Amino acid sequence: MTKITDLTIAGALDGLAKGSFSARELTQAHLEAMAAARHLNAYITETPEKALTMAEASDQRRRAGKAGAMDGIPLAIKDLFCTEGVPTTAGSHILQGFKPTYESTVSTNLWKAGAVMLGKANLDEFAMGSSNMTSYHGHVANPWKRKGDPSVLVPGGSSGGSAASVAARIAMAATGTDTGGSIRQPAAFCGIVGIKPTYGRCSRWGIVAFASSLDQAGPMTRSVEDAAIMLGAMAGHDPKDSTSVDLPVPDFRAALTGDIRGMKIGIPKEYRVDGMSAEIETLWAQGAEWLKAAGAIPVEISLPHTKYALPTYYIIAPAEASSNLARYDGVRFGLRVPADTLDEMYELTRAAGFGAEVKRRILIGTYVLSAGYYDAYYLRAQRLRSLIARDFTEAFKQVDVILTPATPTAAFAEGENSDDPVAMYLNDVFTVTVNLAGLPGISVPAALSAEGLPLGLQLIGKAFDEATLLRAGQVLEKAAAFTARPEA
């Protein structure tokens, strides 16, 4: 018999509707699993009392015939989403003691749909990282291990706690945020599904900002169908967010028809990069064959400015972070280090409150925005961003979706890239272009490496066409038939 924590969202909703178990029982099972998996450090704050209260309210709604689209589903919420009365840290010491008096729009939408909060998931500090090694609250361990190797692997980042919790069955699904791949890369490393919606599809209001023109919230789940269900609950126009787009939210689940006959799949020749493992290259070709067998038509395309994407991203994102993180000064909220003068208090608080990676990005961002360097770096990066977006516009005149690898390698061990920031940044080589162009992208688990680790494939869609993206993603998912799970 399937354990209750192994169910997908779709399976759990079916069981709840049939009365096979209650939302309280489902939540309690996850709370017990969380307690047994604390060695993963996937959560910063657990909220068991709140979870059980929300689950009981869900059971009451279901009895009254008023169940929502996600009623009773237990979720991990990335600790970048403000949650009223529950500590929100962004993985940083500088937000120590901060309890928001308001709720983010995305989490509000999920609670309106009936979802249950298990706790706040760990993450790289201020979402800056690709390994979940930069959190003030400690590293997150990937529940997967290499064959015959006890080394602790990273879950990816920045949404590493979210990905690890879903893979380890200590959350049915989780929220993530994606600024340069922070949903899709950890999803690939942990063998789950992660979708970054189109910029503006989900509200950013109440999400701690990293890079405001790139950040986007999305779901992390164990199936494409679950991603469709959860994205439908998360998305929607929000007048409190000026970048939120006023478009109706489609029925993403209804779009999963399984029919991709005649769909044109772009294969970008520029995505064959140095350092990409042979296994990833082989899997990419296999992915194209799977889609072709389902009736799709692979088409080679060119995205000529791809080689400039990483340097462009690592100028624009730190520049925006430098501006956004100026608000953390010890005056209004969070950490405050006492000092004799106001300036000294600013300096001591920020020195103690920010970790090394955040300081690095603030320095880079401040430098590229400074007089004398703004034109040479930031302005040039913005021009390149426009060219990268134009590449996609031209490509989508020929194809419906684009197939690429999700990551250049499988998950690596803690410490393997920690002394080389550039090597760490290369983890995002296949994902940052999607954020720079504001497009939707999904990572789907597709195979195991020779070492027994999950490998993902990425599909990229047209703006606000997540329905087509999810449909192609589910076809890929079914062809791959990925059923492996971590032993930990």
Tab-separated table of N, CA, C and O in Angstrom, residues 1 24 43 59 91 139-140 143 155 178 184 219 226 244 270 275 286 305 327 363 379 383 399 406 416 440 470 482:
chain	number	residue	atom	x	y	z
A	1	MET	N	0.844	-1.206	0.000
A	1	MET	CA	0.000	0.000	0.000
A	1	MET	C	0.878	1.255	0.000
A	1	MET	O	1.886	1.308	0.702
A	24	ARG	N	-6.157	16.251	8.539
A	24	ARG	CA	-5.373	16.167	9.777
A	24	ARG	C	-4.447	14.957	9.744
A	24	ARG	O	-3.271	15.045	10.128
A	43	TYR	N	14.152	22.472	6.822
A	43	TYR	CA	13.305	23.538	7.362
A	43	TYR	C	14.107	24.438	8.302
A	43	TYR	O	14.932	23.964	9.082
A	59	ASP	N	-10.649	20.115	6.983
A	59	ASP	CA	-11.612	19.007	7.134
A	59	ASP	C	-13.036	19.545	7.319
A	59	ASP	O	-13.998	18.986	6.771
A	91	GLY	N	17.003	33.185	5.127
A	91	GLY	CA	18.249	32.453	5.330
A	91	GLY	C	19.379	33.313	5.841
A	91	GLY	O	20.550	32.942	5.755
A	139	HIS	N	23.688	24.255	6.222
A	139	HIS	CA	23.539	23.630	4.913
A	139	HIS	C	22.316	22.718	4.888
A	139	HIS	O	21.961	22.111	5.893
A	140	VAL	N	21.714	22.597	3.721
A	140	VAL	CA	20.682	21.588	3.497
A	140	VAL	C	21.344	20.400	2.807
A	140	VAL	O	22.151	20.577	1.890
A	143	PRO	N	18.663	14.574	-0.122
A	143	PRO	CA	18.351	13.213	0.329
A	143	PRO	C	18.951	12.119	-0.544
A	143	PRO	O	19.010	10.959	-0.142
A	155	PRO	N	21.618	20.062	-2.424
A	155	PRO	CA	20.322	19.924	-3.094
A	155	PRO	C	20.128	20.919	-4.219
A	155	PRO	O	19.082	20.944	-4.855
A	178	ASP	N	12.620	31.801	-8.243
A	178	ASP	CA	13.599	31.555	-9.292
A	178	ASP	C	14.053	32.883	-9.861
A	178	ASP	O	13.269	33.608	-10.471
A	184	ARG	N	14.458	25.542	-10.872
A	184	ARG	CA	14.723	24.460	-11.824
A	184	ARG	C	15.996	23.681	-11.520
A	184	ARG	O	16.027	22.456	-11.636
A	219	PRO	N	5.938	26.681	-8.235
A	219	PRO	CA	5.765	25.461	-7.447
A	219	PRO	C	6.861	24.427	-7.688
A	219	PRO	O	7.414	24.338	-8.788
A	226	ASP	N	0.842	17.852	-10.627
A	226	ASP	CA	0.837	18.596	-9.369
A	226	ASP	C	1.284	20.047	-9.580
A	226	ASP	O	0.754	20.974	-8.962
A	244	SER	N	2.857	42.624	-11.706
A	244	SER	CA	1.901	41.531	-11.871
A	244	SER	C	1.025	41.822	-13.093
A	244	SER	O	0.514	42.927	-13.255
A	270	GLU	N	23.522	26.296	-29.295
A	270	GLU	CA	24.465	26.971	-28.388
A	270	GLU	C	24.472	26.382	-26.981
A	270	GLU	O	25.297	26.786	-26.144
A	275	GLY	N	32.319	21.455	-20.237
A	275	GLY	CA	32.055	21.017	-18.870
A	275	GLY	C	30.761	20.257	-18.703
A	275	GLY	O	30.472	19.754	-17.623
A	286	GLN	N	18.077	11.999	-26.038
A	286	GLN	CA	16.996	11.056	-25.749
A	286	GLN	C	15.678	11.796	-25.543
A	286	GLN	O	14.622	11.351	-26.013
A	305	HIS	N	23.108	34.735	-28.647
A	305	HIS	CA	23.696	35.513	-27.554
A	305	HIS	C	23.750	34.736	-26.236
A	305	HIS	O	24.037	35.320	-25.180
A	327	ARG	N	18.152	48.333	2.334
A	327	ARG	CA	17.148	48.591	3.391
A	327	ARG	C	17.496	47.922	4.721
A	327	ARG	O	16.919	48.258	5.753
A	363	LEU	N	28.927	43.966	-3.221
A	363	LEU	CA	30.118	44.678	-3.705
A	363	LEU	C	30.147	44.740	-5.227
A	363	LEU	O	30.426	45.792	-5.811
A	379	LEU	N	24.931	49.199	-18.114
A	379	LEU	CA	24.205	49.589	-19.327
A	379	LEU	C	24.454	48.574	-20.453
A	379	LEU	O	23.530	48.197	-21.182
A	383	ARG	N	21.702	46.062	-22.428
A	383	ARG	CA	21.580	45.938	-23.886
A	383	ARG	C	21.665	44.470	-24.310
A	383	ARG	O	20.917	44.018	-25.178
A	399	VAL	N	9.220	27.705	-33.421
A	399	VAL	CA	8.925	26.555	-32.565
A	399	VAL	C	7.915	26.930	-31.479
A	399	VAL	O	7.652	28.115	-31.232
A	406	ALA	N	18.736	20.791	-17.988
A	406	ALA	CA	18.420	21.677	-16.863
A	406	ALA	C	19.694	22.139	-16.169
A	406	ALA	O	19.798	23.287	-15.732
A	416	GLU	N	32.674	20.853	-2.927
A	416	GLU	CA	33.367	20.605	-4.200
A	416	GLU	C	33.619	21.875	-5.000
A	416	GLU	O	34.624	21.983	-5.672
A	440	PRO	N	8.668	31.386	-19.225
A	440	PRO	CA	8.455	30.246	-18.328
A	440	PRO	C	9.377	29.083	-18.687
A	440	PRO	O	9.675	28.845	-19.870
A	470	LEU	N	3.466	22.970	-19.837
A	470	LEU	CA	3.094	21.875	-18.939
A	470	LEU	C	2.647	20.645	-19.732
A	470	LEU	O	2.957	19.506	-19.350
A	482	PHE	N	10.268	8.310	-14.877
A	482	PHE	CA	11.188	8.424	-13.741
A	482	PHE	C	10.435	8.114	-12.456
A	482	PHE	O	9.538	8.863	-12.056
